[in-house]
Amino acid sequence: MPTFRAPRGTRDLLPAETPTWTRLERLAADLAARYGYRRIETPMFEQTAVFERGVGEVTDIVEKELFRIAPRTEEAESWSLRPEPTAGIVRAYVQHGMQTWPQPVKLAMTGPMFRYDRPQAGRYRQFWQFDIEAIGDAGAAVDAEIIELGARFYRDAGLAGVEVLLNSIGDAACRPAYVAELTAYYRTHVAELPPLERDRLERNALRLLDSKDPAMAALNAAAPHITDRLCDACAEHFAAVRAHLDALGVPYRLEPGLVRGLDYYTRTAFEYYVRGREGQQQALGGGGRYDGLVELLGGRPTPGIGFGIGLDRLVLALGEGSAATQSDAADPVAVVAGADPDDTVTRLRIATDLRAAGVPARADLARRKLGKQLEGAARDGAHFAIIVGDELDGGEVQLRDLPAGTQKLVAVGDLAREVARAHGAHRHGKDKNEVEA
Ligand code: AMP
């Protein structure tokens, strides 16, 4: 048993897994940029009140899962690790006067989130989200743009069969009457409610609909639906979102029970689902409109919409968890070996010059026999071994093409150019064969 282990609910991402993560992070950044969403970074912790207000006090995320940082002194501010990105981004929007920028302000962020949840498969205490927010546009078109962007992210990531679940949860005009009706419904079943849900019933009945407790499933399936009780403005907005999605050819399924776990969502709510390997449905990501949130965090009333896409569950769904899938970006193209095991200076100098010229290169610094050095180069998947020997007196080294088994003398000054040229031609040939195959 090692003395120290990663904290419960967290994982180390080892080099065999990180190429998948790098690929997904790049894809997220590329798509965000293509759609005009600009990168923002906010702190990983905020004043606890940002989340209490911005997520809602009567939510699982704040009541049960908020990762609070123990203050050092009596009078210290209460801080918490961010459980989701929207509250912090909206806090930044208000703080930096972004309401004076051209609207909507379109922002993207990818980073770790923290929830003090009970760890299980696909549920961690530190996990990653790709997040998109458009703040300052009330129209239904931006809802469709964001939903389509998320769907494209999964498709481009290589995950087929992701379903969009869609609902509208109304607004301040129509939701109170619905919540009253829902409260009355649950009151008639109060004996069947688990303790936490019973406790929440009078404070926020909408949360019961969103409960993960299996004891709630049957009750929730029979609960009244908000979709039938939307005010005209919300019904119109919902119809327009659907019309835009239809026009974009984005399939979706209406899910009247979908309310999302955050308090200040209004109107559009959506989730991305995929059938898990054991057949159960798993939420891969979700989002919604939050037209009341900017005001709650101290800004002028401003509409907004966004999504958070969990990368951990996407990686699980892709089944790429621990497999080394692609050739690693850190594989060297050239390994510098030498007949004199002790001459690490020359080998390191040649590798350094190659790297400065842009060639991924490694020097063998282990002070071992040439044969062992060459075995290492082959094991690394290097294309070339550069062998330093007596020819160095004439300013030359051997350049050995490992897969081809050929070798020639090259002037040290020409190495980078020669390696880049030969490696480029080799890769081109490989790509051509792959296309033809
Ligand atoms: P939520 O805001 O709770 O809907 O979360 C959005 C997405 O983040 C989910 O669909 C998951 O993919 C991911 N996610 C949320 N909580 C966790 C967690 N504890 N562990 C891993 N991924 C999570």
PDB file of C-alpha atoms and ligand atoms in Angstrom, residues 9 11 61 65 83-85 113-118 120-129 154 212 260-262 265 270-272 282-287 307-314, ligand 1:
ATOM      1  CA  GLY A   9     -13.536  10.767  -5.691  1.00  0.00           C
ATOM      2  CA  ARG A  11      -8.323  10.503 -10.196  1.00  0.00           C
ATOM      3  CA  ILE A  61     -25.482  21.045  -5.402  1.00  0.00           C
ATOM      4  CA  GLU A  65     -22.523  18.692  -2.520  1.00  0.00           C
ATOM      5  CA  PRO A  83     -19.543  23.105  -8.357  1.00  0.00           C
ATOM      6  CA  GLU A  84     -20.423  24.466 -11.813  1.00  0.00           C
ATOM      7  CA  PRO A  85     -19.174  27.330 -13.972  1.00  0.00           C
ATOM      8  CA  MET A 113     -15.525  21.469 -11.083  1.00  0.00           C
ATOM      9  CA  PHE A 114     -15.925  20.128  -7.549  1.00  0.00           C
ATOM     10  CA  ARG A 115     -18.843  18.468  -5.824  1.00  0.00           C
ATOM     11  CA  TYR A 116     -18.699  16.757  -2.477  1.00  0.00           C
ATOM     12  CA  ASP A 117     -20.792  13.918  -3.778  1.00  0.00           C
ATOM     13  CA  ARG A 118     -20.695  10.235  -2.881  1.00  0.00           C
ATOM     14  CA  GLN A 120     -19.314   6.185  -7.801  1.00  0.00           C
ATOM     15  CA  ALA A 121     -18.885   5.282 -11.466  1.00  0.00           C
ATOM     16  CA  GLY A 122     -19.167   8.481 -13.522  1.00  0.00           C
ATOM     17  CA  ARG A 123     -19.575  10.604 -10.396  1.00  0.00           C
ATOM     18  CA  TYR A 124     -16.431  12.212  -9.045  1.00  0.00           C
ATOM     19  CA  ARG A 125     -15.567  14.922  -6.555  1.00  0.00           C
ATOM     20  CA  GLN A 126     -13.430  16.629  -9.164  1.00  0.00           C
ATOM     21  CA  PHE A 127     -14.592  16.446 -12.762  1.00  0.00           C
ATOM     22  CA  TRP A 128     -14.192  18.486 -15.923  1.00  0.00           C
ATOM     23  CA  GLN A 129     -16.731  20.518 -17.815  1.00  0.00           C
ATOM     24  CA  TYR A 154     -20.365  14.963 -29.149  1.00  0.00           C
ATOM     25  CA  LYS A 212     -32.116  11.331  -8.094  1.00  0.00           C
ATOM     26  CA  ARG A 260     -32.501  20.529 -14.079  1.00  0.00           C
ATOM     27  CA  GLY A 261     -30.925  20.801 -10.665  1.00  0.00           C
ATOM     28  CA  LEU A 262     -30.354  24.551 -10.516  1.00  0.00           C
ATOM     29  CA  TYR A 265     -33.230  28.280 -14.900  1.00  0.00           C
ATOM     30  CA  PHE A 270     -32.035  20.563 -22.047  1.00  0.00           C
ATOM     31  CA  GLU A 271     -29.826  17.571 -21.438  1.00  0.00           C
ATOM     32  CA  TYR A 272     -27.654  15.315 -23.554  1.00  0.00           C
ATOM     33  CA  GLN A 282     -26.682   8.751 -18.256  1.00  0.00           C
ATOM     34  CA  ALA A 283     -26.711  12.540 -18.482  1.00  0.00           C
ATOM     35  CA  LEU A 284     -23.585  13.601 -20.341  1.00  0.00           C
ATOM     36  CA  GLY A 285     -24.312  17.276 -20.137  1.00  0.00           C
ATOM     37  CA  GLY A 286     -27.036  19.812 -19.833  1.00  0.00           C
ATOM     38  CA  GLY A 287     -27.966  23.417 -19.736  1.00  0.00           C
ATOM     39  CA  PHE A 307     -24.538  24.457 -21.095  1.00  0.00           C
ATOM     40  CA  GLY A 308     -22.076  22.396 -19.078  1.00  0.00           C
ATOM     41  CA  ILE A 309     -20.812  19.263 -20.761  1.00  0.00           C
ATOM     42  CA  GLY A 310     -19.079  16.747 -18.511  1.00  0.00           C
ATOM     43  CA  LEU A 311     -15.845  15.469 -20.060  1.00  0.00           C
ATOM     44  CA  ASP A 312     -15.323  12.556 -17.645  1.00  0.00           C
ATOM     45  CA  ARG A 313     -18.554  10.861 -18.657  1.00  0.00           C
ATOM     46  CA  LEU A 314     -17.853  11.573 -22.307  1.00  0.00           C
TER      47      LEU A 314
HETATM   48  P1  AMP B   1     -25.181  19.226 -14.049  1.00  0.00           P
HETATM   49  O1  AMP B   1     -24.915  20.686 -13.979  1.00  0.00           O
HETATM   50  O2  AMP B   1     -25.297  18.572 -12.703  1.00  0.00           O
HETATM   51  O3  AMP B   1     -26.289  18.847 -14.966  1.00  0.00           O
HETATM   52  O4  AMP B   1     -23.859  18.609 -14.673  1.00  0.00           O
HETATM   53  C1  AMP B   1     -23.574  18.733 -16.039  1.00  0.00           C
HETATM   54  C2  AMP B   1     -22.715  17.576 -16.465  1.00  0.00           C
HETATM   55  O5  AMP B   1     -21.519  17.551 -15.706  1.00  0.00           O
HETATM   56  C3  AMP B   1     -23.345  16.217 -16.210  1.00  0.00           C
HETATM   57  O6  AMP B   1     -24.188  15.857 -17.241  1.00  0.00           O
HETATM   58  C4  AMP B   1     -22.134  15.340 -16.099  1.00  0.00           C
HETATM   59  O7  AMP B   1     -21.633  14.975 -17.366  1.00  0.00           O
HETATM   60  C5  AMP B   1     -21.135  16.231 -15.442  1.00  0.00           C
HETATM   61  N1  AMP B   1     -21.122  15.970 -14.000  1.00  0.00           N
HETATM   62  C6  AMP B   1     -21.883  16.529 -13.044  1.00  0.00           C
HETATM   63  N2  AMP B   1     -21.547  16.074 -11.830  1.00  0.00           N
HETATM   64  C7  AMP B   1     -20.541  15.194 -12.024  1.00  0.00           C
HETATM   65  C8  AMP B   1     -19.741  14.383 -11.153  1.00  0.00           C
HETATM   66  N3  AMP B   1     -19.903  14.395  -9.834  1.00  0.00           N
HETATM   67  N4  AMP B   1     -18.793  13.594 -11.716  1.00  0.00           N
HETATM   68  C9  AMP B   1     -18.592  13.578 -13.051  1.00  0.00           C
HETATM   69  N5  AMP B   1     -19.296  14.322 -13.908  1.00  0.00           N
HETATM   70  C10 AMP B   1     -20.274  15.115 -13.406  1.00  0.00           C
END
